[in-house]
Amino acid sequence: MSPRAPLADLDLVIVGGCGHVGLPLALSLADSGYHVGINDIDQAKIEMVKAGQVPFREAGADALLANLLPTGRLELSRDPAMLERTRIVVLVIGTPIDEFMNPSVRIFERVLDELTPHVQNGSLVVLRSTVFPGTTETVERRLRAAGIDADVAFCPERIAEGHALEELRTLPQLVGVTSDAAFDAAKEVFERLGVSSVIRTTPLEAELAKLFTNTWRYMKFAIANQFFQIVSRSGLDYNRVLNAIRQDYPRAADLPGPGFAAGPCLLKDTMQLSAFTPDHFPMGQAAMQVNEGLPGYIVDTLNSRRPLLGRTLGILGMAFKGESDDPRASLSYKLRKLAQFKGARVLCTDPFIVDETFEPRQGAARFGGSRGRRSAPRIPRPRARRPRGRRHLGHHRTDQVMRGNAMFHLIAPLRGAALPFA
């Protein structure tokens, strides 16, 4: 590859830069002194960011954005021609799964086709979102076929939503590359952030490492949910069993409590790994069945105690995890649908999510919250140690509460609590 051309007037451009992964990275890089271009197809989000509003909950992001806007180190645009002004392009575009649990690359390929004419010779293209194994080398081949002399690196994000600004600077960064030049360029970007370490791998090694990381978490949550159901069906209190396992016993300290393992990453990445392996990864398939089946187990348990037909059920918390405004792939919505199939009237609320499908609209006030209010509902919380690695779980418990002459089932998100069905 020819020597890299000098940087243009933008140090780098982040495509998909107004999202949960792209915007914290853009803010962190700008805070480190880079002149950052943010390219995104969502004009509404672009206008929000320009106005100093972060489109989602992220600790410290509002204050950081307010500090950075006057510096001029952030530029935002929908126009992909922005890429012509830089030699480092960061793509925050992943490969989702379709309705058949198979990887879907249509969006990724379409975006790549739209961006390719604007990528400059001598560029470094960084893939930031999780992709199907082999994607990095495929992108590099496609760029070269288009006559573009560019390196492609896979540098996966490893952050937890809501904690990105902290974790971007403290977690080690994987850099999957095929050349020394690509590694040096990518390493310089992340070292300026102050990351704890930069680990060099091949692209495929990094792609698999990211999938394995999320799949391992998903499988741990699945075994916790399976243990819970075994104990619950035995008529015992799982809180007591879990405490007996973990109390003062370090080798079991990482066993999570039960709860919804949801969100935009864990299931998707487990299914991508399943599609990649010839045997379709039976352990991952089993984890999917357990985790995705938990809402059905909850509804069936409630219905077996007393039929839900004609009754009212309240769900407190609709985001995919606690203290979040992200409803993507949240199992609370599946829980609502299954309860409705049983004939229940379902009231939903979340202090951080505005959703016109919640019934009734004033339901939040009835259950101790209000629409759009940035504080959690006042729900009694058991004193329980939250084990490490619980951020992706939306933990739920059920109670029966009398409201006038009506009996309500409340299902409320409680982080760090087991499901007390026993």
Coordinates of C-alpha atoms in Angstrom, one line a residue:
M1 CA 0.0 0.0 0.0
S2 CA 1.2 3.5 -0.8
P3 CA 2.2 5.9 2.0
R4 CA -0.8 7.5 3.7
A5 CA -1.7 11.0 2.5
P6 CA -1.7 13.8 5.0
L7 CA -4.9 14.1 7.0
A8 CA -7.5 16.4 5.5
D9 CA -9.3 19.1 7.5
L10 CA -11.3 16.5 9.4
D11 CA -9.2 14.1 11.5
L12 CA -11.8 11.4 11.1
V13 CA -15.5 10.9 10.2
I14 CA -17.8 8.6 12.2
V15 CA -20.6 7.2 10.0
G16 CA -23.6 6.5 12.2
G17 CA -22.2 9.1 14.6
C18 CA -25.4 10.1 16.3
G19 CA -26.2 6.6 17.8
H20 CA -25.5 4.9 21.1
V21 CA -22.0 3.8 19.9
G22 CA -21.0 6.5 17.5
L23 CA -21.8 9.6 19.5
P24 CA -20.0 8.8 22.7
L25 CA -16.9 7.9 20.5
A26 CA -17.2 11.2 18.6
L27 CA -17.5 13.2 21.9
S28 CA -14.5 11.3 23.4
L29 CA -12.3 11.9 20.4
A30 CA -13.2 15.5 20.1
D31 CA -12.5 15.9 23.8
S32 CA -9.1 14.5 23.1
G33 CA -8.4 17.2 20.5
Y34 CA -9.5 15.6 17.3
H35 CA -11.6 17.5 14.7
V36 CA -14.4 15.0 14.3
G37 CA -17.0 14.7 11.5
I38 CA -20.3 13.1 12.4
N39 CA -22.2 11.6 9.5
D40 CA -25.7 10.2 10.1
I41 CA -28.8 9.7 8.0
D42 CA -31.1 10.8 10.8
Q43 CA -31.5 14.6 10.3
A44 CA -33.6 14.9 13.5
K45 CA -30.8 13.5 15.6
I46 CA -28.3 15.7 13.8
E47 CA -30.4 18.8 14.7
M48 CA -30.7 17.6 18.3
V49 CA -26.9 17.2 18.7
K50 CA -26.3 20.6 17.0
A51 CA -28.7 22.1 19.6
G52 CA -26.8 20.5 22.4
Q53 CA -29.2 17.6 23.1
V54 CA -27.9 14.0 23.4
P55 CA -30.7 11.8 21.8
F56 CA -30.4 9.1 24.5
R57 CA -29.3 8.6 28.1
E58 CA -25.5 8.5 28.5
A59 CA -23.8 9.5 31.7
G60 CA -21.8 12.7 31.3
A61 CA -22.7 13.1 27.6
D62 CA -24.9 16.2 27.9
A63 CA -22.3 18.2 29.8
L64 CA -19.5 17.1 27.4
L65 CA -21.5 18.0 24.3
A66 CA -22.2 21.4 25.8
N67 CA -18.5 22.0 26.3
L68 CA -17.4 20.7 22.9
L69 CA -19.9 22.6 20.6
P70 CA -18.3 26.0 21.1
T71 CA -14.9 24.6 20.2
G72 CA -15.8 23.8 16.6
R73 CA -14.3 20.3 16.8
L74 CA -17.6 18.7 16.0
E75 CA -19.2 18.9 12.5
L76 CA -22.4 17.1 11.6
S77 CA -23.9 16.3 8.2
R78 CA -26.1 13.8 6.4
D79 CA -24.0 14.2 3.2
P80 CA -21.6 11.3 2.7
A81 CA -19.3 13.7 0.8
M82 CA -18.0 14.6 4.2
L83 CA -15.8 11.4 3.9
E84 CA -13.8 13.2 1.2
R85 CA -12.4 15.5 3.9
T86 CA -10.7 12.8 5.9
R87 CA -8.3 9.8 5.7
I88 CA -9.9 7.9 8.7
V89 CA -13.5 6.7 8.4
V90 CA -15.2 4.9 11.3
L91 CA -18.3 2.9 10.3
V92 CA -20.8 2.3 13.1
I93 CA -23.0 0.0 11.1
G94 CA -23.4 -3.6 12.2
T95 CA -25.1 -6.7 10.8
P96 CA -28.5 -7.4 12.4
I97 CA -30.4 -10.6 12.3
D98 CA -33.6 -11.1 10.4
E99 CA -36.8 -12.7 11.4
F100 CA -35.3 -16.2 10.8
M101 CA -32.4 -15.5 13.2
N102 CA -29.9 -15.3 10.3
P103 CA -27.4 -12.4 9.8
S104 CA -28.8 -9.7 7.5
V105 CA -26.1 -7.8 5.5
R106 CA -28.4 -5.8 3.2
I107 CA -28.2 -2.6 5.1
F108 CA -24.5 -2.9 5.6
E109 CA -23.9 -3.5 1.9
R110 CA -26.2 -0.7 0.8
V111 CA -24.4 1.8 3.1
L112 CA -21.0 0.6 1.9
D113 CA -22.1 1.1 -1.7
E114 CA -23.2 4.6 -0.9
L115 CA -20.0 5.5 0.9
T116 CA -17.4 3.9 -1.4
P117 CA -17.3 6.7 -3.9
H118 CA -16.3 9.1 -1.2
V119 CA -13.5 7.0 0.5
Q120 CA -10.1 8.4 -0.4
N121 CA -7.0 6.5 -1.4
G122 CA -4.7 6.0 1.6
S123 CA -7.6 5.9 4.0
L124 CA -8.1 3.7 7.1
V125 CA -11.6 2.4 7.4
V126 CA -12.5 1.2 10.9
L127 CA -15.4 -1.1 11.5
R128 CA -16.7 -0.4 14.9
S129 CA -20.0 -2.4 15.3
T130 CA -20.2 -6.1 15.6
V131 CA -20.1 -7.8 12.2
F132 CA -20.4 -11.3 10.8
P133 CA -17.0 -13.1 10.7
G134 CA -15.1 -12.3 7.5
T135 CA -16.8 -9.0 7.0
T136 CA -13.6 -6.9 7.5
E137 CA -11.7 -8.7 4.7
T138 CA -14.8 -8.6 2.5
V139 CA -15.0 -4.8 2.9
E140 CA -11.3 -4.4 2.0
R141 CA -11.7 -6.5 -1.1
R142 CA -14.7 -4.5 -2.2
L143 CA -12.9 -1.2 -1.8
R144 CA -9.9 -2.5 -3.8
A145 CA -12.3 -3.8 -6.5
A146 CA -13.6 -0.2 -6.7
G147 CA -10.1 1.1 -7.2
I148 CA -9.6 2.4 -3.7
D149 CA -6.3 1.8 -2.0
A150 CA -7.4 1.6 1.7
D151 CA -6.8 -0.5 4.8
V152 CA -9.7 -1.9 6.8
A153 CA -9.5 -2.6 10.5
F154 CA -12.0 -4.2 12.9
C155 CA -11.9 -2.3 16.2
P156 CA -15.1 -3.4 18.1
E157 CA -16.8 -1.3 20.7
R158 CA -16.9 -3.0 24.0
I159 CA -18.9 -0.5 26.1
A160 CA -22.1 -0.9 28.0
E161 CA -24.8 1.6 27.1
G162 CA -25.0 4.4 29.6
H163 CA -21.3 4.0 30.6
A164 CA -19.6 4.6 27.2
L165 CA -17.7 7.7 28.1
E166 CA -16.1 6.0 31.0
E167 CA -15.4 2.7 29.4
L168 CA -14.0 4.0 26.2
R169 CA -11.0 5.2 28.1
T170 CA -10.6 2.3 30.5
L171 CA -11.3 -0.9 28.6
P172 CA -8.7 -2.5 26.3
Q173 CA -9.2 -2.0 22.6
L174 CA -9.0 -4.8 20.1
V175 CA -7.5 -3.9 16.7
G176 CA -7.9 -6.5 14.0
V177 CA -5.7 -5.7 11.0
T178 CA -3.7 -7.2 8.2
S179 CA -0.9 -4.7 8.0
D180 CA 1.5 -2.8 10.2
A181 CA 0.4 0.5 8.7
A182 CA -3.2 -0.1 9.6
F183 CA -2.3 -1.1 13.1
D184 CA -0.2 2.0 13.7
A185 CA -2.9 4.3 12.4
A186 CA -5.7 2.7 14.5
K187 CA -3.5 2.4 17.6
E188 CA -2.8 6.2 17.4
V189 CA -6.5 7.0 17.4
F190 CA -7.3 4.9 20.5
E191 CA -4.1 5.6 22.4
R192 CA -5.0 9.3 22.3
L193 CA -8.2 8.4 24.2
G194 CA -6.0 6.9 26.9
V195 CA -7.3 3.4 26.6
S196 CA -5.7 0.9 29.0
S197 CA -4.1 -1.1 26.2
V198 CA -4.4 -1.8 22.5
I199 CA -4.4 -5.5 21.5
R200 CA -3.4 -6.5 18.0
T201 CA -5.1 -9.4 16.3
T202 CA -6.1 -10.4 12.8
P203 CA -9.5 -9.2 11.6
L204 CA -11.2 -12.6 12.0
E205 CA -9.7 -13.1 15.4
A206 CA -11.2 -9.7 16.5
E207 CA -14.5 -10.5 14.9
L208 CA -14.8 -13.8 16.7
A209 CA -13.5 -12.3 20.0
K210 CA -16.3 -9.8 20.0
L211 CA -19.0 -12.4 19.2
F212 CA -17.6 -14.8 21.9
T213 CA -17.6 -12.0 24.5
N214 CA -21.3 -11.3 24.0
T215 CA -22.3 -14.9 23.5
W216 CA -20.5 -15.9 26.8
R217 CA -22.5 -13.3 28.7
Y218 CA -25.7 -14.4 27.0
M219 CA -25.1 -18.0 28.0
K220 CA -24.3 -17.1 31.6
F221 CA -27.6 -15.3 31.8
A222 CA -29.3 -18.3 30.2
I223 CA -28.0 -20.8 32.8
A224 CA -29.1 -18.4 35.6
N225 CA -32.6 -18.3 34.1
Q226 CA -32.6 -22.0 33.7
F227 CA -31.5 -22.5 37.4
F228 CA -34.3 -20.1 38.5
Q229 CA -37.0 -22.1 36.6
I230 CA -35.7 -25.4 38.1
V231 CA -35.9 -24.0 41.6
S232 CA -39.2 -22.3 41.1
R233 CA -40.8 -25.5 39.8
S234 CA -39.5 -27.3 42.9
G235 CA -41.5 -24.9 45.1
L236 CA -38.4 -23.2 46.6
D237 CA -37.3 -19.6 46.9
Y238 CA -34.6 -19.0 44.4
N239 CA -33.2 -16.0 46.4
R240 CA -32.2 -18.4 49.2
V241 CA -30.6 -20.9 46.8
L242 CA -28.7 -18.2 45.0
N243 CA -27.5 -16.7 48.2
A244 CA -26.3 -20.1 49.4
I245 CA -24.4 -20.5 46.1
R246 CA -22.7 -17.1 46.1
Q247 CA -22.2 -16.1 49.7
D248 CA -18.5 -16.0 50.6
Y249 CA -17.8 -18.4 47.7
P250 CA -15.5 -16.6 45.2
R251 CA -15.8 -19.3 42.4
A252 CA -19.6 -18.6 42.1
A253 CA -19.4 -14.8 42.5
D254 CA -20.0 -14.3 38.8
L255 CA -23.2 -16.3 38.6
P256 CA -25.9 -13.7 37.7
G257 CA -29.3 -13.6 39.1
P258 CA -32.2 -14.4 36.7
G259 CA -33.8 -11.8 34.5
F260 CA -34.4 -10.6 31.0
A261 CA -31.3 -11.0 28.8
A262 CA -32.3 -8.6 26.0
G263 CA -31.1 -5.6 24.1
P264 CA -29.6 -5.0 20.7
C265 CA -26.4 -7.1 21.1
L266 CA -26.5 -10.4 23.0
L267 CA -29.1 -12.4 21.1
K268 CA -28.0 -11.0 17.8
D269 CA -24.4 -11.9 18.3
T270 CA -25.2 -15.4 19.6
M271 CA -27.2 -16.1 16.5
Q272 CA -24.5 -14.7 14.2
L273 CA -22.1 -17.2 15.8
S274 CA -24.7 -19.9 15.3
A275 CA -24.9 -19.0 11.6
F276 CA -21.1 -19.0 11.2
T277 CA -20.5 -22.5 12.6
P278 CA -21.3 -25.7 10.6
D279 CA -23.2 -27.3 13.6
H280 CA -25.3 -24.1 14.2
F281 CA -23.9 -23.9 17.7
P282 CA -26.4 -26.0 19.7
M283 CA -25.4 -24.4 23.1
G284 CA -26.1 -21.0 21.7
Q285 CA -29.5 -22.2 20.4
A286 CA -30.3 -23.6 23.8
A287 CA -29.4 -20.3 25.5
M288 CA -31.7 -18.4 23.0
Q289 CA -34.6 -20.7 23.8
V290 CA -34.1 -20.2 27.6
N291 CA -33.7 -16.4 27.5
E292 CA -36.4 -15.8 24.9
G293 CA -38.7 -18.2 26.7
L294 CA -38.5 -16.4 30.1
P295 CA -41.4 -14.0 29.4
G296 CA -43.6 -17.0 28.5
Y297 CA -42.6 -18.7 31.7
I298 CA -43.6 -15.6 33.7
V299 CA -47.0 -15.4 32.0
D300 CA -47.7 -19.1 32.3
T301 CA -46.8 -19.0 36.0
L302 CA -49.1 -16.1 36.7
N303 CA -51.9 -17.7 34.6
S304 CA -51.6 -21.0 36.4
R305 CA -52.0 -19.4 39.8
R306 CA -55.1 -17.5 38.6
P307 CA -56.3 -17.0 35.0
L308 CA -55.2 -13.7 33.5
L309 CA -58.3 -13.4 31.4
G310 CA -60.1 -10.1 32.3
R311 CA -57.4 -9.2 34.8
T312 CA -55.0 -6.2 34.8
L313 CA -51.2 -6.6 34.7
G314 CA -48.8 -3.7 35.1
I315 CA -45.3 -3.7 33.7
L316 CA -43.0 -1.2 35.3
G317 CA -40.0 -0.8 33.0
M318 CA -40.0 -1.3 29.3
A319 CA -36.4 -0.6 28.3
F320 CA -34.1 -3.6 27.7
K321 CA -32.3 -2.9 31.0
G322 CA -32.6 -0.7 34.0
E323 CA -31.9 3.1 34.0
S324 CA -32.0 3.1 30.2
D325 CA -34.2 4.7 27.5
D326 CA -33.4 2.1 24.9
P327 CA -36.4 -0.2 24.1
R328 CA -34.7 -2.1 21.3
A329 CA -35.2 -5.9 21.6
S330 CA -36.7 -5.4 25.1
L331 CA -38.4 -8.5 26.3
S332 CA -40.8 -6.4 28.3
Y333 CA -42.7 -5.9 25.0
K334 CA -42.8 -9.6 24.5
L335 CA -44.1 -10.0 28.0
R336 CA -46.9 -7.5 27.3
K337 CA -47.9 -9.4 24.1
L338 CA -48.0 -12.8 25.7
A339 CA -50.1 -11.4 28.6
Q340 CA -52.5 -9.9 26.2
F341 CA -52.8 -13.2 24.4
K342 CA -54.0 -14.6 27.7
G343 CA -56.7 -11.9 27.9
A344 CA -55.1 -9.6 30.4
R345 CA -55.3 -5.8 30.2
V346 CA -51.7 -4.7 30.3
L347 CA -50.6 -1.3 31.6
C348 CA -47.0 -0.3 30.8
T349 CA -44.8 2.5 32.0
D350 CA -41.2 3.5 32.0
P351 CA -39.8 6.8 33.4
F352 CA -37.4 7.1 30.5
I353 CA -39.4 6.0 27.5
V354 CA -42.2 7.9 25.8
D355 CA -44.3 5.4 23.9
E356 CA -47.9 6.0 22.6
T357 CA -48.7 2.3 22.8
F358 CA -48.5 2.3 26.6
E359 CA -52.0 1.9 28.0
P360 CA -53.3 4.1 29.4
R361 CA -51.2 7.1 28.8
Q362 CA -51.6 8.2 32.4
G363 CA -50.6 4.7 33.5
A364 CA -47.2 6.0 34.7
A365 CA -48.8 8.3 37.2
R366 CA -50.9 5.5 38.6
F367 CA -47.9 3.3 39.1
G368 CA -45.7 5.9 40.7
G369 CA -44.0 7.5 37.7
S370 CA -44.8 10.0 35.0
R371 CA -44.1 10.0 31.3
G372 CA -40.7 11.4 30.4
R373 CA -39.7 12.0 34.1
R374 CA -36.0 11.3 34.5
S375 CA -36.2 9.4 37.8
A376 CA -37.1 5.8 38.6
P377 CA -40.4 4.8 40.0
R378 CA -40.6 4.4 43.8
I379 CA -40.6 0.6 44.1
P380 CA -39.4 -1.3 47.2
R381 CA -36.0 -2.8 46.4
P382 CA -34.6 -5.7 48.2
R383 CA -31.1 -5.4 49.5
A384 CA -29.0 -7.7 47.4
R385 CA -25.5 -7.5 46.1
R386 CA -25.4 -7.0 42.4
P387 CA -22.9 -9.3 40.9
R388 CA -20.5 -8.1 38.2
G389 CA -21.8 -8.3 34.7
R390 CA -25.5 -7.5 35.2
R391 CA -25.9 -4.3 33.1
H392 CA -27.6 -6.1 30.2
L393 CA -30.2 -7.6 32.4
G394 CA -33.6 -6.1 33.1
H395 CA -34.5 -8.0 36.3
H396 CA -38.2 -8.4 37.2
R397 CA -40.2 -9.4 40.1
T398 CA -44.0 -9.8 40.6
D399 CA -46.2 -8.6 43.4
Q400 CA -50.0 -8.4 43.8
V401 CA -51.2 -5.0 44.8
M402 CA -54.8 -4.0 45.7
R403 CA -56.1 -0.9 43.9
G404 CA -59.6 -0.3 45.0
N405 CA -61.5 -3.4 44.3
A406 CA -59.2 -4.6 41.5
M407 CA -56.3 -7.0 41.8
F408 CA -53.2 -6.0 39.9
H409 CA -50.1 -8.0 39.0
L410 CA -47.1 -5.7 38.9
I411 CA -44.0 -6.7 37.1
A412 CA -41.2 -4.2 38.0
P413 CA -37.6 -4.0 36.9
L414 CA -35.4 -4.5 39.9
R415 CA -31.7 -4.6 39.2
G416 CA -29.9 -7.3 41.2
A417 CA -33.1 -9.0 42.4
A418 CA -34.2 -12.6 41.7
L419 CA -37.6 -13.4 40.4
P420 CA -39.6 -14.5 43.6
F421 CA -42.2 -16.8 42.1
A422 CA -41.7 -19.4 44.8

